[in-house]
XYZ file of C-alpha atoms in Angstrom:
532
model
C -16.266 17.424 8.367
C -15.128 20.110 5.911
C -11.404 19.351 6.295
C -11.984 15.720 5.297
C -12.854 16.933 1.750
C -9.865 19.243 1.177
C -8.334 18.518 -2.281
C -5.462 16.014 -2.475
C -2.162 16.448 -4.297
C -3.483 15.131 -7.634
C -7.113 16.320 -7.418
C -6.457 19.104 -9.953
C -5.613 16.380 -12.497
C -8.780 14.481 -11.621
C -10.861 17.671 -12.003
C -9.350 18.271 -15.444
C -10.103 14.674 -16.494
C -13.759 15.001 -15.412
C -14.203 18.484 -16.934
C -12.778 17.224 -20.252
C -15.125 14.234 -20.363
C -18.290 15.849 -18.889
C -19.312 17.280 -22.273
C -19.104 13.797 -23.856
C -21.379 12.019 -21.366
C -24.147 10.239 -23.222
C -27.731 11.487 -22.638
C -28.547 7.841 -21.910
C -26.589 7.937 -18.618
C -29.826 7.774 -16.581
C -31.112 4.753 -18.495
C -27.721 3.013 -18.217
C -27.613 3.751 -14.482
C -31.130 2.318 -14.061
C -30.149 -0.892 -15.921
C -27.029 -1.294 -13.733
C -29.253 -1.007 -10.637
C -31.486 -3.871 -11.796
C -29.244 -6.392 -10.024
C -28.805 -4.287 -6.868
C -30.860 -5.356 -3.830
C -32.332 -3.943 -1.715
C -33.385 -0.787 -3.544
C -33.341 2.598 -1.757
C -36.215 4.802 -2.947
C -34.965 8.198 -4.099
C -31.196 7.422 -4.001
C -30.784 6.930 -7.765
C -32.635 10.167 -8.559
C -30.598 12.088 -5.977
C -27.272 10.832 -7.402
C -28.258 11.686 -10.998
C -29.463 15.142 -9.923
C -26.402 16.037 -7.821
C -23.621 14.401 -9.925
C -23.121 17.505 -12.183
C -22.754 19.711 -9.092
C -20.338 17.180 -7.545
C -18.146 17.366 -10.680
C -18.385 21.187 -10.831
C -17.424 21.618 -7.152
C -14.951 18.688 -7.035
C -12.159 20.956 -5.759
C -14.414 22.540 -3.107
C -16.906 19.749 -2.202
C -17.823 21.475 1.085
C -20.209 23.613 -1.056
C -22.352 20.478 -1.491
C -22.078 19.260 2.093
C -25.224 20.902 3.476
C -27.586 19.850 0.642
C -26.108 16.353 0.221
C -26.200 15.772 3.959
C -29.856 16.842 4.099
C -30.559 14.457 1.200
C -28.892 11.582 3.082
C -30.974 12.439 6.168
C -34.209 12.085 4.179
C -32.968 8.847 2.528
C -32.291 7.270 5.927
C -36.021 6.533 6.292
C -35.871 4.575 2.994
C -33.256 2.193 4.434
C -30.003 3.864 3.319
C -26.911 1.848 4.431
C -23.182 1.823 3.669
C -23.660 -1.358 1.635
C -26.379 0.242 -0.515
C -24.186 3.356 -1.037
C -21.266 1.155 -2.194
C -23.532 -0.794 -4.588
C -25.094 2.373 -6.072
C -21.629 4.007 -6.421
C -20.321 0.955 -8.319
C -23.397 1.032 -10.603
C -22.895 4.755 -11.285
C -19.187 4.268 -12.194
C -20.130 1.396 -14.531
C -22.839 3.584 -16.144
C -20.310 6.432 -16.600
C -17.907 3.993 -18.297
C -20.705 2.950 -20.704
C -21.663 6.591 -21.331
C -18.097 7.666 -22.230
C -17.322 4.459 -24.095
C -14.975 1.630 -23.158
C -11.998 3.114 -25.077
C -12.438 6.650 -23.698
C -13.009 5.643 -20.065
C -9.401 5.232 -18.852
C -7.950 4.389 -15.439
C -7.625 8.155 -14.841
C -11.365 8.598 -15.493
C -12.166 5.699 -13.149
C -9.977 7.201 -10.414
C -11.376 10.765 -10.804
C -15.062 9.855 -11.073
C -14.567 7.228 -8.355
C -13.419 9.854 -5.860
C -16.140 12.303 -6.947
C -18.975 9.733 -6.597
C -17.630 8.405 -3.292
C -17.388 11.991 -1.919
C -21.087 12.431 -2.734
C -22.002 9.054 -1.173
C -19.937 9.914 1.914
C -22.019 13.087 2.386
C -25.218 11.012 2.071
C -23.832 8.654 4.705
C -23.213 11.594 7.099
C -26.826 12.703 6.626
C -28.094 9.184 7.347
C -25.982 9.124 10.500
C -27.554 12.473 11.521
C -31.000 10.916 11.145
C -29.995 7.883 13.219
C -28.506 10.150 15.859
C -31.738 12.160 16.029
C -33.721 8.919 16.311
C -31.518 7.767 19.189
C -31.955 11.152 20.910
C -35.769 10.901 20.553
C -35.707 7.407 22.066
C -33.515 8.601 24.922
C -35.900 11.513 25.562
C -38.835 9.075 25.579
C -37.065 6.871 28.129
C -36.312 9.914 30.301
C -39.963 11.012 30.059
C -41.136 7.528 31.040
C -38.828 7.546 34.032
C -40.104 10.994 35.057
C -43.698 9.796 34.698
C -42.980 6.731 36.854
C -41.365 8.950 39.508
C -44.383 11.290 39.472
C -46.805 8.382 39.804
C -44.789 6.936 42.671
C -44.766 10.333 44.410
C -48.536 10.635 43.924
C -49.010 7.172 45.405
C -46.876 8.096 48.395
C -48.921 11.283 48.876
C -52.159 9.234 48.694
C -50.805 6.858 51.352
C -49.907 9.820 53.573
C -53.410 11.222 53.101
C -54.950 7.877 53.958
C -52.861 7.766 57.118
C -53.998 11.289 58.055
C -57.598 10.252 57.408
C -57.132 7.268 59.699
C -55.807 9.569 62.445
C -58.775 11.877 61.950
C -61.141 8.928 62.162
C -59.455 7.754 65.316
C -59.917 11.227 66.808
C -63.575 11.190 65.715
C -63.974 7.828 67.446
C -62.624 9.222 70.700
C -64.977 12.190 70.471
C -67.909 9.929 69.706
C -67.175 7.704 72.722
C -66.922 10.771 74.987
C -70.261 12.064 73.696
C -71.976 8.632 73.939
C -72.296 8.920 77.723
C -74.408 12.045 77.332
C -76.590 10.695 74.535
C -79.191 8.032 74.174
C -78.368 4.425 73.334
C -79.666 4.973 69.829
C -77.211 7.771 69.201
C -74.450 5.530 70.590
C -75.342 2.741 68.113
C -75.497 5.251 65.247
C -72.045 6.534 66.137
C -70.627 3.006 66.201
C -72.144 2.257 62.770
C -70.642 5.456 61.369
C -67.285 4.504 62.877
C -67.337 1.065 61.214
C -68.137 2.581 57.813
C -65.335 5.107 58.147
C -62.865 2.382 59.098
C -63.828 0.312 56.069
C -63.336 3.355 53.797
C -59.934 4.037 55.317
C -58.827 0.435 54.792
C -59.989 0.569 51.169
C -58.094 3.809 50.610
C -54.928 2.295 52.158
C -55.306 -0.809 49.968
C -55.661 1.303 46.822
C -52.626 3.389 47.782
C -50.522 0.244 48.316
C -51.683 -1.126 44.954
C -50.562 2.116 43.238
C -47.136 1.870 44.909
C -46.795 -1.785 43.830
C -47.738 -0.903 40.213
C -45.165 1.913 40.111
C -42.455 -0.412 41.475
C -43.340 -3.091 38.897
C -43.202 -0.572 36.018
C -39.809 0.681 37.213
C -38.450 -2.889 37.457
C -39.719 -3.667 33.930
C -37.974 -0.584 32.483
C -34.736 -1.437 34.296
C -34.951 -5.050 33.071
C -35.397 -3.912 29.459
C -32.408 -1.552 29.681
C -30.311 -4.312 31.288
C -31.288 -6.777 28.557
C -30.272 -4.272 25.842
C -26.935 -3.652 27.568
C -26.292 -7.426 27.693
C -27.148 -7.718 23.975
C -24.716 -4.867 23.113
C -22.045 -6.574 25.210
C -22.608 -9.888 23.376
C -22.288 -8.107 20.002
C -18.995 -6.547 21.108
C -17.690 -9.980 22.177
C -18.655 -11.470 18.787
C -16.902 -8.615 16.964
C -13.763 -9.178 19.048
C -13.833 -12.913 18.236
C -14.212 -12.140 14.504
C -11.219 -9.760 14.659
C -9.118 -12.379 16.462
C -10.092 -14.948 13.803
C -9.070 -12.499 11.051
C -5.672 -11.917 12.701
C -5.171 -15.666 13.097
C -6.030 -16.263 9.416
C -3.504 -13.576 8.401
C -0.814 -15.277 10.505
C -1.603 -18.659 8.894
C -1.396 -17.090 5.411
C 1.959 -15.491 6.298
C 3.325 -18.854 7.511
C 2.118 -20.539 4.309
C 3.862 -17.872 2.213
C 7.094 -18.315 4.219
C 6.818 -22.082 3.786
C 6.303 -21.693 0.001
C 9.355 -19.398 -0.198
C 11.451 -21.924 1.774
C 10.299 -24.757 -0.516
C 11.169 -22.680 -3.585
C 14.651 -21.975 -2.181
C 15.116 -25.663 -1.379
C 14.019 -26.621 -4.902
C 16.562 -24.178 -6.373
C 19.282 -25.626 -4.140
C 18.449 -29.198 -5.222
C 18.383 -28.154 -8.892
C 21.830 -26.509 -8.557
C 23.198 -29.610 -6.805
C 21.824 -31.856 -9.550
C 23.303 -29.608 -12.245
C 26.744 -29.707 -10.570
C 26.594 -33.519 -10.343
C 25.624 -33.699 -14.025
C 28.516 -31.368 -14.971
C 30.966 -33.542 -12.979
C 29.675 -36.682 -14.728
C 30.106 -35.084 -18.147
C 33.685 -34.005 -17.271
C 34.559 -37.588 -16.334
C 32.988 -38.879 -19.564
C 34.940 -36.318 -21.614
C 38.203 -37.289 -19.853
C 37.564 -40.993 -20.522
C 36.707 -40.249 -24.158
C 39.864 -38.132 -24.498
C 42.032 -40.963 -23.116
C 40.404 -43.445 -25.484
C 40.803 -41.041 -28.412
C 44.483 -40.551 -27.573
C 44.946 -44.290 -27.450
C 43.171 -44.795 -30.789
C 44.986 -41.822 -32.312
C 48.328 -43.534 -32.009
C 47.025 -46.335 -34.241
C 45.650 -44.108 -37.061
C 47.263 -42.504 -40.145
C 47.825 -38.757 -40.500
C 44.929 -38.450 -43.008
C 42.530 -40.211 -40.653
C 43.663 -38.062 -37.777
C 43.165 -34.889 -39.846
C 39.657 -35.994 -40.855
C 38.720 -36.794 -37.253
C 40.118 -33.483 -36.014
C 38.029 -31.558 -38.583
C 34.895 -33.533 -37.650
C 35.615 -32.894 -33.981
C 35.987 -29.150 -34.586
C 32.729 -29.103 -36.571
C 30.883 -30.920 -33.750
C 32.363 -28.519 -31.208
C 31.276 -25.498 -33.259
C 27.733 -26.871 -33.522
C 27.656 -27.624 -29.788
C 28.839 -24.120 -28.950
C 26.284 -22.647 -31.338
C 23.482 -24.732 -29.741
C 24.640 -23.797 -26.235
C 24.655 -20.101 -27.176
C 21.163 -20.470 -28.654
C 19.850 -22.142 -25.471
C 21.472 -19.492 -23.268
C 20.002 -16.722 -25.457
C 16.500 -18.227 -25.232
C 16.810 -18.935 -21.474
C 17.901 -15.361 -20.802
C 14.815 -14.119 -22.656
C 12.247 -16.569 -21.272
C 9.001 -14.966 -19.965
C 9.312 -13.490 -16.453
C 6.492 -13.760 -13.873
C 6.220 -12.453 -10.315
C 7.265 -14.970 -7.637
C 6.628 -14.653 -3.841
C 7.965 -11.225 -2.829
C 10.147 -12.699 -0.057
C 12.083 -14.805 -2.608
C 13.677 -11.642 -4.123
C 15.090 -10.338 -0.803
C 18.763 -9.235 -0.649
C 20.763 -8.944 2.605
C 17.743 -9.664 4.805
C 15.498 -6.944 3.343
C 11.776 -7.304 4.147
C 8.919 -6.518 1.659
C 6.785 -4.630 4.202
C 6.435 -1.133 2.657
C 3.210 -1.696 0.677
C 1.004 0.075 3.243
C 2.852 3.387 2.679
C 1.472 3.661 -0.877
C -1.952 5.307 -0.874
C -2.942 4.955 -4.542
C -3.392 1.904 -6.836
C -0.465 0.251 -8.607
C -2.003 1.138 -11.994
C -1.682 4.850 -11.114
C 2.080 4.577 -10.468
C 4.364 6.810 -12.537
C 6.089 3.694 -13.937
C 2.760 2.570 -15.424
C 2.039 6.078 -16.706
C 5.328 6.460 -18.648
C 4.786 2.964 -20.100
C 1.288 4.017 -21.189
C 2.861 7.046 -22.888
C 5.242 4.757 -24.837
C 2.323 2.457 -25.780
C 0.197 5.392 -26.940
C 2.959 6.780 -29.163
C 3.689 3.344 -30.673
C -0.033 2.860 -31.399
C -0.332 6.290 -33.050
C 2.784 5.854 -35.203
C 1.729 2.325 -36.270
C -1.702 3.679 -37.276
C -0.070 6.559 -39.214
C 2.223 4.200 -41.149
C -0.701 1.892 -41.947
C -2.828 4.829 -43.129
C -0.030 6.115 -45.403
C 0.530 2.641 -46.878
C -3.208 2.136 -47.435
C -3.479 5.112 -49.836
C -1.077 3.478 -52.310
C 0.178 6.925 -53.271
C 3.824 8.102 -53.204
C 4.792 9.741 -49.935
C 4.851 13.553 -50.156
C 7.658 15.462 -48.438
C 5.473 16.735 -45.578
C 4.463 13.186 -44.592
C 8.111 12.062 -44.648
C 9.061 14.975 -42.365
C 6.155 14.242 -39.989
C 7.045 10.509 -39.692
C 10.740 11.257 -39.090
C 9.922 13.926 -36.479
C 7.478 11.691 -34.594
C 9.922 8.750 -34.526
C 12.778 11.029 -33.400
C 10.804 12.334 -30.402
C 9.522 8.845 -29.517
C 13.086 7.491 -29.668
C 14.251 10.275 -27.308
C 11.461 9.377 -24.875
C 12.421 5.674 -24.839
C 16.150 6.408 -24.425
C 15.397 8.781 -21.509
C 13.146 6.175 -19.862
C 15.757 3.400 -20.247
C 18.420 5.730 -18.801
C 16.219 6.372 -15.737
C 15.767 2.602 -15.266
C 19.390 1.593 -15.904
C 21.072 4.465 -14.045
C 18.629 5.094 -11.164
C 15.922 2.539 -10.488
C 17.681 -0.778 -11.245
C 20.696 0.061 -8.993
C 18.303 1.362 -6.308
C 16.055 -1.727 -6.314
C 19.060 -4.083 -6.417
C 20.100 -2.904 -2.946
C 17.145 -4.765 -1.404
C 15.785 -7.186 -4.032
C 17.174 -9.256 -6.928
C 15.910 -7.987 -10.312
C 15.552 -10.746 -13.007
C 18.501 -10.311 -15.462
C 16.219 -10.570 -18.504
C 14.687 -7.152 -17.797
C 18.130 -5.538 -18.316
C 19.210 -7.813 -21.206
C 16.119 -6.959 -23.257
C 17.093 -3.263 -23.157
C 20.041 -4.162 -25.416
C 17.763 -6.093 -27.807
C 15.365 -3.143 -28.006
C 18.233 -0.717 -28.705
C 19.298 -2.883 -31.685
C 15.740 -2.898 -33.029
C 15.515 0.900 -32.557
C 18.783 1.312 -34.462
C 17.176 -0.576 -37.370
C 14.195 1.816 -37.261
C 16.630 4.771 -37.149
C 18.338 3.525 -40.312
C 15.033 2.940 -42.134
C 13.754 6.389 -41.079
C 16.971 8.093 -42.237
C 16.664 6.374 -45.629
C 13.020 7.415 -46.071
C 12.568 10.035 -48.817
C 9.593 11.471 -50.744
C 8.140 8.834 -53.063
C 10.131 6.029 -51.370
C 8.693 2.647 -50.329
C 7.405 2.725 -46.736
C 7.638 -1.078 -46.249
C 11.222 -1.243 -44.789
C 10.385 1.343 -42.105
C 7.019 -0.315 -41.295
C 8.703 -3.737 -40.981
C 11.485 -2.440 -38.689
C 8.967 -0.532 -36.555
C 6.661 -3.584 -36.217
C 9.606 -5.696 -34.967
C 10.507 -3.005 -32.415
C 6.885 -2.658 -31.227
C 6.475 -6.455 -30.915
C 9.525 -6.608 -28.606
C 8.728 -3.483 -26.571
C 5.107 -4.325 -25.628
C 5.776 -7.585 -23.681
C 8.846 -5.983 -22.052
C 6.689 -3.152 -20.664
C 4.164 -5.680 -19.338
C 6.892 -7.729 -17.580
C 8.368 -4.650 -15.887
C 4.898 -3.691 -14.647
C 4.230 -7.228 -13.397
C 7.573 -7.596 -11.547
C 9.478 -4.334 -10.987
C 6.583 -2.147 -9.832
C 5.338 -4.609 -7.142
C 8.945 -5.116 -5.934
C 9.528 -1.348 -5.703
C 6.303 -0.774 -3.727
C 7.036 -3.759 -1.419
C 10.707 -3.039 -0.605
C 10.669 0.797 -0.712
C 8.278 3.289 0.921
C 6.450 6.047 -0.949
C 8.635 8.674 0.781
C 11.886 6.944 -0.295
C 10.857 6.794 -3.963
C 9.545 10.390 -3.863
C 12.983 11.625 -2.813
C 14.483 9.925 -5.893
C 11.764 11.072 -8.300
C 11.803 14.784 -7.404
C 15.290 15.648 -8.797
C 14.778 13.294 -11.775
C 11.565 15.064 -12.808
C 13.248 18.488 -12.520
C 16.027 17.434 -14.935
C 13.687 15.779 -17.470
C 13.761 17.163 -21.026
C 10.715 19.448 -21.651
C 9.647 17.476 -24.761
C 9.848 14.163 -22.877
C 7.909 15.670 -19.956
C 5.354 17.038 -22.425
C 4.760 13.548 -23.886
C 4.383 12.117 -20.346
C 1.828 14.764 -19.314
C -0.046 14.675 -22.653
C -0.759 10.957 -22.497
């Protein structure tokens, strides 16, 4: 029970996140928590107060939660009588996390906060659950002891009844012996004494029969009680067996539903492949038709050409060249736009290369949003947001730029540019070739890197030209164009590349690639990654 709470690989980071934010928790956390619980049913008396009281200790001892185990477990044991269940713990934990988000503020409560406080609150709820299970176990033990006591009582009563029957039998033997003695003495006594002896004998016999009847009744009652207890235990066993059968049926239904969903996905992938094949076939037929039309037009033009003057031929040739140039320009424009059309995630199986299977998702034990790819993108977003705000603030003053502001802007852009170039190098040189071994990466995601480099070059030029007192507008315009292109590109990589990586490659495979890359990373780039 203690080992289950040993810190994980990234728990130090979570502890830092919680320690940083603990001082900023609003004093209205309790009221917010109470309002979140308004929709939770059923209520568990005392659970909300216990969570509010023990949350600070849970944060303080996050790296050694076993310190809280005894007290939290005792608290869960006392809450068991109030109807504490796993469902109520989950509902109260969700309400607490929502209240914490309100207390810190929507902008301040990041995915890292949600992950850290989520583990902390669920650790506390898990300890409550263990205490509730202790209470249930004790209740079961008390019931078992009561059943054992009842059985012992029934056995004692049965034994007593058997002893009573034996006594009655002995009494009957004694009476029989008394009868024999009375008959032997009757010859020596008067008739009156003989009649008195016979009357006494009849009374004794009646008493013996009554005692035997009562003993038999006691035995019958003990047997009936034992049969009733056995019947109740048998009925409970049958009920438990029926519950197990129902659970097995539910599991089989779940497995069957998963198989149906898998077949539907395979069918959708096959239909998509078939649609692509038909589209390619149609395109080839259209190309062949256009070739034939061009050949026919060329033959007709050659025939007409022989009938025209040199001036007319020159004019037609110039018009033809102009039309060709426009057609080529339009074709290039369409190809440019098609190559940069929005990219969305398709069925994972449709990206497979050389029979690869997207079955590695279960090896990843943390959410997609916590992936390093997301984190470096969030670093780039944060730096773009800060630089955009700085440029806007400088422009808003309407004053000439002093030298120190020029130096600060140039320095910030230079470091941000180094971060982006390092990130693109990691993608182009490591991750894109790696992923391409098992899945087809959409070409746009590589093409856009070239577009972004051109936009960054424009920002470089505007930054180099910036001087004290100069107009900031050219740099702001170039930076806005770069930021507008970078933001959707980051979102598309997160929507497509990250799911493909986690589906076609295991956590261990990617870890082996990341380790040497992180060791070689520039300290300033690593600092930006860690800072954000």
